[in-house]
Amino acid sequence: MPHIARPTRTSAPGTLVCALLCGLASSSCGSARRSPSATQRPDDALTSQAATASSALGGMSWHDAAGLRVLEVEAGAHDASLPMVFFIHGRGDVANPGWIEHFDGQARYMFPQASMPYGDGFSWFYYDPKAKPEALARDISGAADQLARAIAELANARHTLGKPIVVGFSQGAMLAYALA
C-alpha cells in the first residue's frame, strides 16, 4: 500500500488516511444547530454497543487522549504489535464500534468521540454552509490538530504495527482528509 502523507501542521506523524467521503450536501451535513441533550455522555451511549462488539473480538477500554474520549476495541492479543485503525464518526453521530463488523483482521480499533453535542450525537466542529470557506477551514484545522495529537499519543502508548490508519465518514471524512 503506498504511503500517503502531506506535510501540514495537522498531519499526525506517519498517518495513512483512507476517507469514506460524503458530500457537504448530505443530510448529515446540514446547517441547523441542534440542541444538545443535557445528560448525554459518549460513554453511556456506547457501553452496550461496544461490549457486544468487543465480546466477539477482545478487550474494550476507554482512554483520554488530547482532550478526547477514545474507545479502544482490541481484535488480537493485548500486548501484541497490532495495526491501529481510527474510525472518525460523522456529525450528529457517536463513536460506533459497529463499524468493525466489516473488518476481519487483528487490529486495535480506535473510536474517538467528538465533544460538541449535536442532536442525538456529537460534532467535531460547527458547520454553517453560509460561512466563509476560511472559517470552515479554521474549524476543520482545529479539530484535525486535536485528532492528530490524540492519534500520536495513542500510537506511542501502544505496541503499534505500522502507521495508524484513519477512516472517516461525513465530518469524519473531512478530518481524515485534513490529516492526509
Short mmCIF file of N, CA and C in Angstrom, two decimals:
data_model
loop_
_atom_site.label_atom_id
_atom_site.label_comp_id
_atom_site.label_asym_id
_atom_site.label_seq_id
_atom_site.Cartn_x
_atom_site.Cartn_y
_atom_site.Cartn_z
N MET A 1 0.85 -1.16 0.00
CA MET A 1 0.00 0.00 0.00
C MET A 1 0.90 1.23 0.00
N PRO A 2 0.64 2.22 -0.84
CA PRO A 2 1.50 3.40 -0.91
C PRO A 2 1.37 4.27 0.33
N HIS A 3 2.45 4.96 0.65
CA HIS A 3 2.44 5.89 1.77
C HIS A 3 1.73 7.17 1.32
N ILE A 4 0.75 7.61 2.08
CA ILE A 4 0.03 8.83 1.76
C ILE A 4 0.35 9.82 2.87
N ALA A 5 1.05 10.87 2.54
CA ALA A 5 1.36 11.88 3.55
C ALA A 5 1.52 13.22 2.87
N ARG A 6 1.18 14.24 3.57
CA ARG A 6 1.33 15.59 3.09
C ARG A 6 1.81 16.39 4.28
N PRO A 7 2.95 17.05 4.16
CA PRO A 7 3.48 17.78 5.31
C PRO A 7 2.66 19.03 5.62
N THR A 8 1.71 18.90 6.53
CA THR A 8 0.93 20.05 7.00
C THR A 8 0.99 20.02 8.51
N ARG A 9 0.63 21.11 9.13
CA ARG A 9 0.70 21.13 10.58
C ARG A 9 -0.39 20.27 11.22
N THR A 10 -1.39 19.84 10.44
CA THR A 10 -2.44 18.99 11.00
C THR A 10 -2.15 17.51 10.81
N SER A 11 -1.06 17.16 10.15
CA SER A 11 -0.77 15.75 9.90
C SER A 11 -0.27 15.05 11.15
N ALA A 12 -0.88 13.91 11.47
CA ALA A 12 -0.34 13.07 12.52
C ALA A 12 0.88 12.39 11.91
N PRO A 13 1.99 12.32 12.62
CA PRO A 13 3.19 11.75 12.04
C PRO A 13 2.94 10.34 11.51
N GLY A 14 3.19 10.14 10.24
CA GLY A 14 3.09 8.82 9.63
C GLY A 14 1.69 8.26 9.55
N THR A 15 0.70 9.07 9.41
CA THR A 15 -0.68 8.57 9.36
C THR A 15 -1.07 8.25 7.93
N LEU A 16 -1.60 7.06 7.73
CA LEU A 16 -2.16 6.67 6.44
C LEU A 16 -3.65 6.95 6.52
N VAL A 17 -4.16 7.65 5.54
CA VAL A 17 -5.56 8.08 5.61
C VAL A 17 -6.38 7.43 4.50
N CYS A 18 -7.50 6.85 4.89
CA CYS A 18 -8.47 6.32 3.95
C CYS A 18 -9.79 6.97 4.32
N ALA A 19 -10.32 7.82 3.48
CA ALA A 19 -11.54 8.56 3.81
C ALA A 19 -12.71 8.06 3.00
N LEU A 20 -13.79 7.75 3.70
CA LEU A 20 -15.05 7.42 3.05
C LEU A 20 -15.78 8.74 2.92
N LEU A 21 -15.77 9.30 1.72
CA LEU A 21 -16.23 10.67 1.56
C LEU A 21 -17.73 10.79 1.45
N CYS A 22 -18.22 11.85 2.05
CA CYS A 22 -19.63 12.20 1.99
C CYS A 22 -19.70 13.66 1.64
N GLY A 23 -20.44 14.02 0.63
CA GLY A 23 -20.52 15.42 0.21
C GLY A 23 -21.20 16.30 1.24
N LEU A 24 -20.90 17.57 1.18
CA LEU A 24 -21.50 18.53 2.12
C LEU A 24 -23.00 18.64 1.95
N ALA A 25 -23.52 18.17 0.82
CA ALA A 25 -24.95 18.28 0.57
C ALA A 25 -25.76 17.21 1.28
N SER A 26 -25.10 16.24 1.88
CA SER A 26 -25.85 15.15 2.50
C SER A 26 -26.62 15.65 3.72
N SER A 27 -27.60 14.90 4.13
CA SER A 27 -28.45 15.33 5.24
C SER A 27 -27.68 15.42 6.55
N SER A 28 -26.60 14.66 6.72
CA SER A 28 -25.86 14.74 7.97
C SER A 28 -24.99 15.98 8.04
N CYS A 29 -24.93 16.75 6.98
CA CYS A 29 -24.08 17.93 6.96
C CYS A 29 -24.91 19.20 6.86
N GLY A 30 -26.14 19.20 7.35
CA GLY A 30 -27.00 20.36 7.27
C GLY A 30 -26.50 21.51 8.13
N SER A 31 -27.16 22.64 8.04
CA SER A 31 -26.66 23.83 8.71
C SER A 31 -27.32 24.12 10.05
N ALA A 32 -28.45 23.51 10.35
CA ALA A 32 -29.16 23.86 11.57
C ALA A 32 -28.44 23.31 12.80
N ARG A 33 -28.29 24.14 13.81
CA ARG A 33 -27.73 23.68 15.07
C ARG A 33 -28.83 22.97 15.84
N ARG A 34 -28.50 21.81 16.36
CA ARG A 34 -29.47 21.09 17.17
C ARG A 34 -29.14 21.31 18.63
N SER A 35 -30.16 21.24 19.47
CA SER A 35 -29.89 21.46 20.88
C SER A 35 -29.37 20.18 21.52
N PRO A 36 -28.31 20.31 22.33
CA PRO A 36 -27.72 19.14 22.96
C PRO A 36 -28.58 18.61 24.09
N SER A 37 -28.46 17.33 24.35
CA SER A 37 -29.12 16.71 25.48
C SER A 37 -28.28 17.00 26.72
N ALA A 38 -28.89 17.43 27.78
CA ALA A 38 -28.16 17.80 28.99
C ALA A 38 -27.49 16.60 29.65
N THR A 39 -28.03 15.41 29.46
CA THR A 39 -27.48 14.24 30.14
C THR A 39 -26.65 13.35 29.21
N GLN A 40 -26.40 13.78 28.02
CA GLN A 40 -25.71 12.97 27.02
C GLN A 40 -24.23 12.80 27.35
N ARG A 41 -23.75 11.58 27.38
CA ARG A 41 -22.34 11.29 27.58
C ARG A 41 -21.93 10.22 26.58
N PRO A 42 -20.76 10.36 25.94
CA PRO A 42 -20.33 9.37 24.95
C PRO A 42 -20.26 7.97 25.53
N ASP A 43 -19.75 7.84 26.76
CA ASP A 43 -19.59 6.52 27.36
C ASP A 43 -20.93 5.82 27.55
N ASP A 44 -21.96 6.56 27.99
CA ASP A 44 -23.28 5.97 28.21
C ASP A 44 -23.86 5.40 26.92
N ALA A 45 -23.75 6.16 25.84
CA ALA A 45 -24.36 5.77 24.58
C ALA A 45 -23.69 4.55 23.96
N LEU A 46 -22.45 4.30 24.31
CA LEU A 46 -21.69 3.27 23.62
C LEU A 46 -21.41 2.02 24.41
N THR A 47 -21.62 2.03 25.70
CA THR A 47 -21.19 0.92 26.53
C THR A 47 -21.75 -0.42 26.07
N SER A 48 -23.07 -0.54 25.88
CA SER A 48 -23.62 -1.83 25.48
C SER A 48 -23.24 -2.20 24.06
N GLN A 49 -23.21 -1.22 23.17
CA GLN A 49 -22.82 -1.47 21.79
C GLN A 49 -21.37 -1.94 21.72
N ALA A 50 -20.50 -1.28 22.46
CA ALA A 50 -19.09 -1.65 22.47
C ALA A 50 -18.88 -3.00 23.13
N ALA A 51 -19.64 -3.29 24.18
CA ALA A 51 -19.50 -4.57 24.85
C ALA A 51 -19.86 -5.71 23.91
N THR A 52 -20.90 -5.53 23.10
CA THR A 52 -21.28 -6.55 22.13
C THR A 52 -20.18 -6.75 21.10
N ALA A 53 -19.65 -5.66 20.58
CA ALA A 53 -18.58 -5.74 19.58
C ALA A 53 -17.32 -6.34 20.17
N SER A 54 -16.95 -5.92 21.38
CA SER A 54 -15.69 -6.38 21.95
C SER A 54 -15.77 -7.82 22.42
N SER A 55 -16.96 -8.32 22.76
CA SER A 55 -17.06 -9.69 23.23
C SER A 55 -16.67 -10.67 22.13
N ALA A 56 -16.92 -10.29 20.89
CA ALA A 56 -16.56 -11.16 19.78
C ALA A 56 -15.10 -10.99 19.38
N LEU A 57 -14.47 -9.89 19.78
CA LEU A 57 -13.14 -9.58 19.29
C LEU A 57 -12.06 -9.60 20.35
N GLY A 58 -12.30 -9.09 21.49
CA GLY A 58 -11.26 -8.96 22.50
C GLY A 58 -11.64 -7.89 23.50
N GLY A 59 -10.64 -7.25 24.08
CA GLY A 59 -10.87 -6.28 25.13
C GLY A 59 -11.39 -4.95 24.65
N MET A 60 -12.00 -4.22 25.58
CA MET A 60 -12.52 -2.89 25.30
C MET A 60 -12.11 -1.98 26.45
N SER A 61 -11.67 -0.76 26.12
CA SER A 61 -11.34 0.20 27.17
C SER A 61 -11.47 1.62 26.63
N TRP A 62 -11.76 2.54 27.56
CA TRP A 62 -11.84 3.96 27.24
C TRP A 62 -10.53 4.63 27.60
N HIS A 63 -10.10 5.59 26.79
CA HIS A 63 -8.88 6.35 27.04
C HIS A 63 -9.17 7.83 26.85
N ASP A 64 -8.39 8.65 27.53
CA ASP A 64 -8.40 10.10 27.31
C ASP A 64 -7.12 10.43 26.57
N ALA A 65 -7.25 11.11 25.44
CA ALA A 65 -6.07 11.48 24.65
C ALA A 65 -6.33 12.84 24.01
N ALA A 66 -5.46 13.78 24.28
CA ALA A 66 -5.56 15.14 23.70
C ALA A 66 -6.93 15.76 23.91
N GLY A 67 -7.53 15.51 25.07
CA GLY A 67 -8.82 16.09 25.37
C GLY A 67 -10.02 15.36 24.77
N LEU A 68 -9.80 14.21 24.16
CA LEU A 68 -10.88 13.42 23.57
C LEU A 68 -11.04 12.10 24.33
N ARG A 69 -12.27 11.60 24.36
CA ARG A 69 -12.53 10.24 24.85
C ARG A 69 -12.40 9.33 23.64
N VAL A 70 -11.68 8.22 23.81
CA VAL A 70 -11.44 7.29 22.71
C VAL A 70 -11.73 5.88 23.20
N LEU A 71 -12.62 5.20 22.51
CA LEU A 71 -12.92 3.80 22.80
C LEU A 71 -11.96 2.93 22.01
N GLU A 72 -11.31 2.00 22.70
CA GLU A 72 -10.40 1.05 22.04
C GLU A 72 -11.02 -0.34 22.12
N VAL A 73 -11.11 -1.00 20.98
CA VAL A 73 -11.56 -2.39 20.93
C VAL A 73 -10.43 -3.18 20.28
N GLU A 74 -9.90 -4.16 21.01
CA GLU A 74 -8.79 -4.95 20.50
C GLU A 74 -9.28 -6.23 19.85
N ALA A 75 -8.76 -6.50 18.67
CA ALA A 75 -9.00 -7.76 17.99
C ALA A 75 -7.63 -8.41 17.85
N GLY A 76 -7.18 -9.03 18.92
CA GLY A 76 -5.85 -9.63 18.97
C GLY A 76 -5.34 -9.61 20.39
N ALA A 77 -4.16 -10.15 20.59
CA ALA A 77 -3.56 -10.21 21.92
C ALA A 77 -3.25 -8.81 22.44
N HIS A 78 -3.51 -8.58 23.71
CA HIS A 78 -3.36 -7.26 24.32
C HIS A 78 -1.95 -6.69 24.15
N ASP A 79 -0.93 -7.49 24.36
CA ASP A 79 0.45 -6.99 24.29
C ASP A 79 1.08 -7.13 22.92
N ALA A 80 0.33 -7.63 21.95
CA ALA A 80 0.88 -7.83 20.61
C ALA A 80 1.02 -6.51 19.86
N SER A 81 1.96 -6.47 18.92
CA SER A 81 2.05 -5.33 18.00
C SER A 81 0.94 -5.51 16.97
N LEU A 82 0.02 -4.56 16.95
CA LEU A 82 -1.13 -4.65 16.05
C LEU A 82 -1.28 -3.36 15.26
N PRO A 83 -1.86 -3.45 14.06
CA PRO A 83 -2.20 -2.21 13.34
C PRO A 83 -3.22 -1.44 14.16
N MET A 84 -3.17 -0.11 14.07
CA MET A 84 -4.11 0.75 14.79
C MET A 84 -4.98 1.46 13.75
N VAL A 85 -6.30 1.28 13.88
CA VAL A 85 -7.24 1.84 12.92
C VAL A 85 -8.19 2.79 13.66
N PHE A 86 -8.20 4.05 13.25
CA PHE A 86 -9.08 5.06 13.85
C PHE A 86 -10.29 5.26 12.96
N PHE A 87 -11.47 5.16 13.55
CA PHE A 87 -12.74 5.40 12.85
C PHE A 87 -13.32 6.71 13.37
N ILE A 88 -13.39 7.72 12.50
CA ILE A 88 -13.87 9.04 12.91
C ILE A 88 -15.32 9.20 12.43
N HIS A 89 -16.22 9.33 13.39
CA HIS A 89 -17.65 9.39 13.07
C HIS A 89 -18.03 10.72 12.43
N GLY A 90 -19.22 10.74 11.86
CA GLY A 90 -19.75 11.95 11.23
C GLY A 90 -20.52 12.82 12.21
N ARG A 91 -20.95 13.95 11.72
CA ARG A 91 -21.69 14.92 12.54
C ARG A 91 -23.04 14.35 12.94
N GLY A 92 -23.38 14.52 14.22
CA GLY A 92 -24.65 14.02 14.74
C GLY A 92 -24.60 12.56 15.11
N ASP A 93 -23.44 11.95 15.00
CA ASP A 93 -23.28 10.52 15.30
C ASP A 93 -22.43 10.38 16.56
N VAL A 94 -22.17 9.16 16.93
CA VAL A 94 -21.29 8.84 18.06
C VAL A 94 -20.22 7.87 17.57
N ALA A 95 -19.18 7.74 18.35
CA ALA A 95 -18.17 6.73 18.05
C ALA A 95 -18.88 5.38 18.02
N ASN A 96 -18.80 4.68 16.89
CA ASN A 96 -19.63 3.49 16.68
C ASN A 96 -18.76 2.26 16.44
N PRO A 97 -18.59 1.42 17.45
CA PRO A 97 -17.78 0.22 17.27
C PRO A 97 -18.41 -0.81 16.34
N GLY A 98 -19.65 -0.58 15.91
CA GLY A 98 -20.29 -1.48 14.95
C GLY A 98 -19.57 -1.52 13.61
N TRP A 99 -18.76 -0.49 13.31
CA TRP A 99 -18.00 -0.48 12.05
C TRP A 99 -17.07 -1.68 11.94
N ILE A 100 -16.58 -2.18 13.06
CA ILE A 100 -15.57 -3.25 12.97
C ILE A 100 -16.14 -4.57 12.48
N GLU A 101 -17.44 -4.70 12.45
CA GLU A 101 -18.01 -5.94 11.90
C GLU A 101 -17.68 -6.10 10.42
N HIS A 102 -17.25 -5.02 9.76
CA HIS A 102 -16.90 -5.07 8.35
C HIS A 102 -15.42 -5.39 8.12
N PHE A 103 -14.69 -5.58 9.20
CA PHE A 103 -13.26 -5.87 9.12
C PHE A 103 -12.98 -7.17 9.86
N ASP A 104 -12.08 -7.98 9.30
CA ASP A 104 -11.84 -9.26 9.95
C ASP A 104 -10.38 -9.49 10.33
N GLY A 105 -9.59 -8.46 10.37
CA GLY A 105 -8.19 -8.61 10.74
C GLY A 105 -7.95 -8.29 12.20
N GLN A 106 -6.80 -8.74 12.70
CA GLN A 106 -6.41 -8.38 14.05
C GLN A 106 -5.89 -6.95 14.03
N ALA A 107 -6.42 -6.13 14.94
CA ALA A 107 -6.04 -4.73 14.99
C ALA A 107 -6.52 -4.12 16.29
N ARG A 108 -6.03 -2.92 16.57
CA ARG A 108 -6.58 -2.08 17.64
C ARG A 108 -7.50 -1.08 16.95
N TYR A 109 -8.77 -1.22 17.16
CA TYR A 109 -9.76 -0.33 16.56
C TYR A 109 -10.04 0.79 17.55
N MET A 110 -9.82 2.02 17.11
CA MET A 110 -9.95 3.18 17.97
C MET A 110 -11.11 4.05 17.48
N PHE A 111 -11.97 4.47 18.41
CA PHE A 111 -13.16 5.25 18.08
C PHE A 111 -13.17 6.55 18.89
N PRO A 112 -12.54 7.60 18.36
CA PRO A 112 -12.59 8.88 19.07
C PRO A 112 -13.99 9.46 19.05
N GLN A 113 -14.35 10.12 20.13
CA GLN A 113 -15.68 10.71 20.27
C GLN A 113 -15.57 12.23 20.23
N ALA A 114 -16.27 12.85 19.28
CA ALA A 114 -16.31 14.31 19.25
C ALA A 114 -16.92 14.82 20.55
N SER A 115 -16.62 16.03 20.92
CA SER A 115 -17.08 16.53 22.21
C SER A 115 -18.19 17.58 22.13
N MET A 116 -18.55 18.04 20.93
CA MET A 116 -19.57 19.08 20.79
C MET A 116 -20.94 18.41 20.59
N PRO A 117 -21.85 18.48 21.59
CA PRO A 117 -23.17 17.85 21.42
C PRO A 117 -23.89 18.41 20.20
N TYR A 118 -24.53 17.49 19.46
CA TYR A 118 -25.28 17.87 18.26
C TYR A 118 -26.40 16.85 18.07
N GLY A 119 -27.63 17.24 18.31
CA GLY A 119 -28.75 16.31 18.18
C GLY A 119 -28.59 15.15 19.14
N ASP A 120 -28.73 13.94 18.61
CA ASP A 120 -28.57 12.74 19.43
C ASP A 120 -27.13 12.27 19.48
N GLY A 121 -26.23 13.03 18.89
CA GLY A 121 -24.83 12.63 18.84
C GLY A 121 -23.92 13.80 19.11
N PHE A 122 -22.85 13.85 18.34
CA PHE A 122 -21.81 14.86 18.57
C PHE A 122 -21.25 15.34 17.25
N SER A 123 -20.61 16.50 17.30
CA SER A 123 -20.00 17.11 16.13
C SER A 123 -18.54 17.42 16.43
N TRP A 124 -17.71 17.36 15.40
CA TRP A 124 -16.29 17.68 15.54
C TRP A 124 -16.05 19.18 15.47
N PHE A 125 -16.91 19.87 14.74
CA PHE A 125 -16.79 21.32 14.60
C PHE A 125 -18.13 21.85 14.12
N TYR A 126 -18.34 23.15 14.33
CA TYR A 126 -19.58 23.78 13.89
C TYR A 126 -19.51 23.96 12.38
N TYR A 127 -20.59 23.64 11.70
CA TYR A 127 -20.63 23.79 10.25
C TYR A 127 -21.81 24.68 9.87
N ASP A 128 -21.52 25.74 9.15
CA ASP A 128 -22.54 26.64 8.61
C ASP A 128 -22.25 26.81 7.13
N PRO A 129 -23.12 26.31 6.24
CA PRO A 129 -22.84 26.40 4.80
C PRO A 129 -22.78 27.84 4.29
N LYS A 130 -23.27 28.79 5.08
CA LYS A 130 -23.23 30.20 4.67
C LYS A 130 -21.94 30.88 5.13
N ALA A 131 -21.16 30.19 5.94
CA ALA A 131 -19.92 30.79 6.45
C ALA A 131 -18.88 30.86 5.35
N LYS A 132 -17.94 31.73 5.53
CA LYS A 132 -16.84 31.87 4.57
C LYS A 132 -15.98 30.61 4.62
N PRO A 133 -15.42 30.19 3.49
CA PRO A 133 -14.56 28.99 3.45
C PRO A 133 -13.41 29.06 4.46
N GLU A 134 -12.91 30.25 4.73
CA GLU A 134 -11.81 30.39 5.69
C GLU A 134 -12.24 29.96 7.09
N ALA A 135 -13.48 30.26 7.46
CA ALA A 135 -13.99 29.88 8.78
C ALA A 135 -14.10 28.36 8.88
N LEU A 136 -14.62 27.73 7.84
CA LEU A 136 -14.72 26.27 7.83
C LEU A 136 -13.33 25.65 7.88
N ALA A 137 -12.39 26.18 7.10
CA ALA A 137 -11.02 25.66 7.09
C ALA A 137 -10.39 25.78 8.48
N ARG A 138 -10.63 26.90 9.17
CA ARG A 138 -10.08 27.10 10.51
C ARG A 138 -10.65 26.07 11.49
N ASP A 139 -11.98 25.83 11.41
CA ASP A 139 -12.61 24.87 12.31
C ASP A 139 -12.15 23.44 12.03
N ILE A 140 -12.04 23.08 10.76
CA ILE A 140 -11.55 21.75 10.40
C ILE A 140 -10.12 21.59 10.88
N SER A 141 -9.30 22.60 10.67
CA SER A 141 -7.90 22.54 11.09
C SER A 141 -7.77 22.35 12.59
N GLY A 142 -8.58 23.07 13.37
CA GLY A 142 -8.54 22.92 14.83
C GLY A 142 -8.91 21.51 15.27
N ALA A 143 -9.97 20.96 14.69
CA ALA A 143 -10.39 19.60 15.05
C ALA A 143 -9.35 18.58 14.59
N ALA A 144 -8.78 18.79 13.40
CA ALA A 144 -7.76 17.87 12.89
C ALA A 144 -6.50 17.91 13.75
N ASP A 145 -6.13 19.09 14.22
CA ASP A 145 -4.97 19.20 15.12
C ASP A 145 -5.18 18.39 16.39
N GLN A 146 -6.38 18.49 16.97
CA GLN A 146 -6.68 17.75 18.18
C GLN A 146 -6.64 16.24 17.91
N LEU A 147 -7.23 15.81 16.79
CA LEU A 147 -7.19 14.39 16.45
C LEU A 147 -5.76 13.92 16.20
N ALA A 148 -4.95 14.72 15.53
CA ALA A 148 -3.56 14.35 15.27
C ALA A 148 -2.81 14.12 16.58
N ARG A 149 -3.04 14.98 17.56
CA ARG A 149 -2.39 14.81 18.87
C ARG A 149 -2.87 13.52 19.54
N ALA A 150 -4.18 13.25 19.47
CA ALA A 150 -4.72 12.02 20.08
C ALA A 150 -4.17 10.78 19.39
N ILE A 151 -4.11 10.80 18.07
CA ILE A 151 -3.57 9.66 17.31
C ILE A 151 -2.12 9.41 17.69
N ALA A 152 -1.31 10.45 17.71
CA ALA A 152 0.10 10.30 18.06
C ALA A 152 0.27 9.78 19.49
N GLU A 153 -0.51 10.33 20.41
CA GLU A 153 -0.43 9.92 21.81
C GLU A 153 -0.77 8.44 21.98
N LEU A 154 -1.86 8.00 21.36
CA LEU A 154 -2.28 6.61 21.50
C LEU A 154 -1.35 5.66 20.75
N ALA A 155 -0.89 6.05 19.57
CA ALA A 155 0.04 5.19 18.82
C ALA A 155 1.35 5.01 19.58
N ASN A 156 1.81 6.05 20.25
CA ASN A 156 3.05 5.95 21.02
C ASN A 156 2.87 5.14 22.30
N ALA A 157 1.66 5.07 22.83
CA ALA A 157 1.40 4.35 24.07
C ALA A 157 1.10 2.87 23.86
N ARG A 158 0.92 2.44 22.62
CA ARG A 158 0.56 1.05 22.31
C ARG A 158 1.62 0.42 21.42
N HIS A 159 1.65 -0.90 21.44
CA HIS A 159 2.52 -1.63 20.50
C HIS A 159 1.82 -1.58 19.15
N THR A 160 2.20 -0.60 18.34
CA THR A 160 1.53 -0.37 17.07
C THR A 160 2.36 -0.89 15.91
N LEU A 161 1.75 -1.69 15.07
CA LEU A 161 2.40 -2.23 13.88
C LEU A 161 2.13 -1.30 12.71
N GLY A 162 3.16 -0.71 12.15
CA GLY A 162 3.00 0.20 11.03
C GLY A 162 2.44 1.54 11.46
N LYS A 163 1.95 2.27 10.48
CA LYS A 163 1.41 3.60 10.72
C LYS A 163 -0.08 3.51 11.04
N PRO A 164 -0.57 4.41 11.90
CA PRO A 164 -2.01 4.41 12.16
C PRO A 164 -2.79 4.66 10.87
N ILE A 165 -3.94 4.03 10.79
CA ILE A 165 -4.84 4.17 9.64
C ILE A 165 -6.04 4.96 10.13
N VAL A 166 -6.46 5.95 9.35
CA VAL A 166 -7.59 6.80 9.74
C VAL A 166 -8.68 6.67 8.69
N VAL A 167 -9.89 6.36 9.15
CA VAL A 167 -11.05 6.23 8.28
C VAL A 167 -12.12 7.17 8.82
N GLY A 168 -12.80 7.89 7.94
CA GLY A 168 -13.83 8.79 8.40
C GLY A 168 -15.05 8.78 7.52
N PHE A 169 -16.17 9.18 8.11
CA PHE A 169 -17.43 9.30 7.38
C PHE A 169 -17.98 10.71 7.60
N SER A 170 -18.41 11.37 6.55
CA SER A 170 -19.02 12.69 6.60
C SER A 170 -18.04 13.68 7.24
N GLN A 171 -18.37 14.30 8.37
CA GLN A 171 -17.42 15.21 9.00
C GLN A 171 -16.12 14.48 9.32
N GLY A 172 -16.22 13.21 9.68
CA GLY A 172 -15.02 12.42 9.93
C GLY A 172 -14.16 12.27 8.71
N ALA A 173 -14.79 12.20 7.52
CA ALA A 173 -14.02 12.12 6.26
C ALA A 173 -13.30 13.42 6.00
N MET A 174 -13.95 14.55 6.32
CA MET A 174 -13.28 15.84 6.17
C MET A 174 -12.03 15.89 7.04
N LEU A 175 -12.13 15.36 8.25
CA LEU A 175 -11.00 15.36 9.16
C LEU A 175 -9.93 14.38 8.70
N ALA A 176 -10.34 13.21 8.22
CA ALA A 176 -9.37 12.24 7.70
C ALA A 176 -8.60 12.84 6.53
N TYR A 177 -9.30 13.55 5.67
CA TYR A 177 -8.66 14.20 4.53
C TYR A 177 -7.70 15.29 5.02
N ALA A 178 -8.10 16.05 6.02
CA ALA A 178 -7.25 17.10 6.57
C ALA A 178 -5.99 16.52 7.20
N LEU A 179 -6.07 15.30 7.70
CA LEU A 179 -4.91 14.65 8.31
C LEU A 179 -3.96 14.04 7.27
N ALA A 180 -4.43 13.94 6.02
CA ALA A 180 -3.61 13.30 4.97
C ALA A 180 -2.40 14.15 4.63
#
